[in-house]
Amino acid sequence: MPRDPNNPADKSGERLMAVPLTGGDPITLLWHANTSLVTAPDGSLLTVGGIDAGHWAARRITDTGADTPTLTELTAIPPMAARIAQLSLQNGTLATDEPNSTFLGAYYTRRIAADGTPGAPTWQT
């Protein structure tokens, strides 16, 4: 499912793309990746990223001579719960400041039902 790289709520790293040396459109390898690449001793590249927060891993990028480089998962990185730095509950709305839930930090609101069940979070600017 394509992600919107301009949506701050979907901003977990940067899109990692390969540009064909012979021309053509860039190819998205990972929707979310760390902005640092490291060269491995064998000449491949190493990065951390995934398609979403639940599928992050350390990955090897290898040029096989094909149109698209090969991506190999080396080590899965399990998701971690966001740290809530501040919260407020007022008039049935729970507001949370979650500084490590995205690369930009995040402020969310959730409606709380009469039985205490929280609704889906809504990212706020």
mmCIF file of C-alpha atoms in Angstrom:
data_model
loop_
_atom_site.group_PDB
_atom_site.id
_atom_site.type_symbol
_atom_site.label_atom_id
_atom_site.label_comp_id
_atom_site.label_asym_id
_atom_site.label_seq_id
_atom_site.Cartn_x
_atom_site.Cartn_y
_atom_site.Cartn_z
ATOM 1 C CA MET A 1 0.000 0.000 0.000
ATOM 2 C CA PRO A 2 1.626 3.275 -1.048
ATOM 3 C CA ARG A 3 2.434 5.673 1.731
ATOM 4 C CA ASP A 4 2.190 9.450 1.529
ATOM 5 C CA PRO A 5 5.712 10.780 2.209
ATOM 6 C CA ASN A 6 4.238 14.253 2.759
ATOM 7 C CA ASN A 7 1.936 13.081 5.563
ATOM 8 C CA PRO A 8 3.667 13.851 8.893
ATOM 9 C CA ALA A 9 1.690 11.070 10.626
ATOM 10 C CA ASP A 10 3.296 8.597 8.182
ATOM 11 C CA LYS A 11 6.776 10.069 8.570
ATOM 12 C CA SER A 12 8.987 7.305 9.962
ATOM 13 C CA GLY A 13 12.259 7.899 8.186
ATOM 14 C CA GLU A 14 12.715 8.794 4.548
ATOM 15 C CA ARG A 15 11.804 6.898 1.400
ATOM 16 C CA LEU A 16 14.792 4.914 0.071
ATOM 17 C CA MET A 17 14.907 4.931 -3.707
ATOM 18 C CA ALA A 18 17.146 3.482 -6.412
ATOM 19 C CA VAL A 19 17.733 5.474 -9.582
ATOM 20 C CA PRO A 20 18.519 3.349 -12.672
ATOM 21 C CA LEU A 21 21.921 4.287 -14.103
ATOM 22 C CA THR A 22 20.569 3.756 -17.636
ATOM 23 C CA GLY A 23 17.680 6.171 -17.030
ATOM 24 C CA GLY A 24 14.093 5.696 -16.111
ATOM 25 C CA ASP A 25 11.929 6.346 -13.120
ATOM 26 C CA PRO A 26 13.285 5.963 -9.582
ATOM 27 C CA ILE A 27 12.272 2.746 -7.812
ATOM 28 C CA THR A 28 11.115 2.769 -4.182
ATOM 29 C CA LEU A 29 13.037 0.131 -2.206
ATOM 30 C CA LEU A 30 11.686 1.044 1.255
ATOM 31 C CA TRP A 31 8.926 3.459 2.192
ATOM 32 C CA HIS A 32 10.673 4.291 5.457
ATOM 33 C CA ALA A 33 14.407 4.122 6.030
ATOM 34 C CA ASN A 34 17.089 5.643 8.187
ATOM 35 C CA THR A 35 18.868 8.450 6.360
ATOM 36 C CA SER A 36 22.294 6.826 6.852
ATOM 37 C CA LEU A 37 23.683 4.104 4.597
ATOM 38 C CA VAL A 38 26.788 2.136 5.541
ATOM 39 C CA THR A 39 29.032 0.333 3.059
ATOM 40 C CA ALA A 40 29.628 -3.318 3.987
ATOM 41 C CA PRO A 41 33.019 -4.992 3.346
ATOM 42 C CA ASP A 42 31.558 -6.823 0.325
ATOM 43 C CA GLY A 43 30.482 -3.527 -1.329
ATOM 44 C CA SER A 44 26.786 -3.852 -0.529
ATOM 45 C CA LEU A 45 24.980 -1.169 1.475
ATOM 46 C CA LEU A 46 23.404 -1.542 4.909
ATOM 47 C CA THR A 47 20.376 0.397 6.118
ATOM 48 C CA VAL A 48 17.564 0.198 8.633
ATOM 49 C CA GLY A 49 13.971 0.561 7.495
ATOM 50 C CA GLY A 50 10.748 -1.072 6.432
ATOM 51 C CA ILE A 51 7.309 -0.654 4.929
ATOM 52 C CA ASP A 52 5.856 0.506 8.263
ATOM 53 C CA ALA A 53 6.726 0.660 11.966
ATOM 54 C CA GLY A 54 5.806 -3.013 12.436
ATOM 55 C CA HIS A 55 8.262 -4.261 9.802
ATOM 56 C CA TRP A 56 11.579 -2.534 10.508
ATOM 57 C CA ALA A 57 14.816 -4.460 10.036
ATOM 58 C CA ALA A 58 18.501 -4.056 9.358
ATOM 59 C CA ARG A 59 18.722 -4.706 5.608
ATOM 60 C CA ARG A 60 21.419 -5.341 3.001
ATOM 61 C CA ILE A 61 21.082 -3.697 -0.425
ATOM 62 C CA THR A 62 22.937 -5.601 -3.147
ATOM 63 C CA ASP A 63 23.451 -4.654 -6.790
ATOM 64 C CA THR A 64 22.781 -7.833 -8.778
ATOM 65 C CA GLY A 65 22.976 -6.176 -12.194
ATOM 66 C CA ALA A 66 19.182 -6.362 -12.515
ATOM 67 C CA ASP A 67 16.953 -3.297 -12.823
ATOM 68 C CA THR A 68 16.185 -3.340 -9.084
ATOM 69 C CA PRO A 69 18.755 -3.903 -6.317
ATOM 70 C CA THR A 70 18.096 -6.850 -4.009
ATOM 71 C CA LEU A 71 16.957 -6.109 -0.455
ATOM 72 C CA THR A 72 17.759 -8.773 2.155
ATOM 73 C CA GLU A 73 16.518 -8.647 5.736
ATOM 74 C CA LEU A 74 19.399 -9.286 8.141
ATOM 75 C CA THR A 75 17.808 -8.699 11.532
ATOM 76 C CA ALA A 76 14.217 -7.825 12.370
ATOM 77 C CA ILE A 77 13.771 -4.878 14.728
ATOM 78 C CA PRO A 78 10.629 -5.320 16.826
ATOM 79 C CA PRO A 79 8.360 -2.319 17.277
ATOM 80 C CA MET A 80 8.547 -0.534 20.583
ATOM 81 C CA ALA A 81 5.810 1.273 22.410
ATOM 82 C CA ALA A 82 5.860 5.027 22.105
ATOM 83 C CA ARG A 83 6.878 6.902 25.224
ATOM 84 C CA ILE A 84 4.162 9.218 26.461
ATOM 85 C CA ALA A 85 5.804 12.377 27.772
ATOM 86 C CA GLN A 86 2.617 14.255 28.644
ATOM 87 C CA LEU A 87 -1.069 13.504 28.715
ATOM 88 C CA SER A 88 -4.276 15.348 29.367
ATOM 89 C CA LEU A 89 -7.855 14.134 29.772
ATOM 90 C CA GLN A 90 -10.604 16.680 29.446
ATOM 91 C CA ASN A 91 -14.248 16.428 28.376
ATOM 92 C CA GLY A 92 -13.838 12.923 27.009
ATOM 93 C CA THR A 93 -10.715 13.666 24.967
ATOM 94 C CA LEU A 94 -7.352 12.148 25.813
ATOM 95 C CA ALA A 95 -4.386 14.114 24.430
ATOM 96 C CA THR A 96 -0.890 12.597 24.443
ATOM 97 C CA ASP A 97 2.546 13.913 23.540
ATOM 98 C CA GLU A 98 4.554 10.959 22.167
ATOM 99 C CA PRO A 99 7.996 12.318 21.212
ATOM 100 C CA ASN A 100 9.428 9.009 19.976
ATOM 101 C CA SER A 101 6.428 7.680 18.034
ATOM 102 C CA THR A 102 7.701 9.227 14.754
ATOM 103 C CA PHE A 103 10.868 10.937 13.640
ATOM 104 C CA LEU A 104 9.061 14.266 14.060
ATOM 105 C CA GLY A 105 7.491 13.486 17.419
ATOM 106 C CA ALA A 106 3.732 13.359 17.658
ATOM 107 C CA TYR A 107 0.772 14.824 19.446
ATOM 108 C CA TYR A 108 -2.385 12.682 19.351
ATOM 109 C CA THR A 109 -5.954 13.030 20.548
ATOM 110 C CA ARG A 110 -8.385 10.166 21.200
ATOM 111 C CA ARG A 111 -12.058 10.299 22.121
ATOM 112 C CA ILE A 112 -12.806 8.236 25.227
ATOM 113 C CA ALA A 113 -16.127 6.372 25.259
ATOM 114 C CA ALA A 114 -18.398 6.403 28.330
ATOM 115 C CA ASP A 115 -17.139 2.898 29.218
ATOM 116 C CA GLY A 116 -13.508 4.167 29.190
ATOM 117 C CA THR A 117 -12.537 2.639 25.833
ATOM 118 C CA PRO A 118 -10.207 4.924 23.854
ATOM 119 C CA GLY A 119 -10.935 5.584 20.188
ATOM 120 C CA ALA A 120 -8.427 5.589 17.361
ATOM 121 C CA PRO A 121 -5.678 8.204 17.720
ATOM 122 C CA THR A 122 -5.767 11.300 15.519
ATOM 123 C CA TRP A 123 -2.447 12.992 14.751
ATOM 124 C CA GLN A 124 -2.491 16.711 15.519
ATOM 125 C CA THR A 125 -0.243 19.526 14.323
#
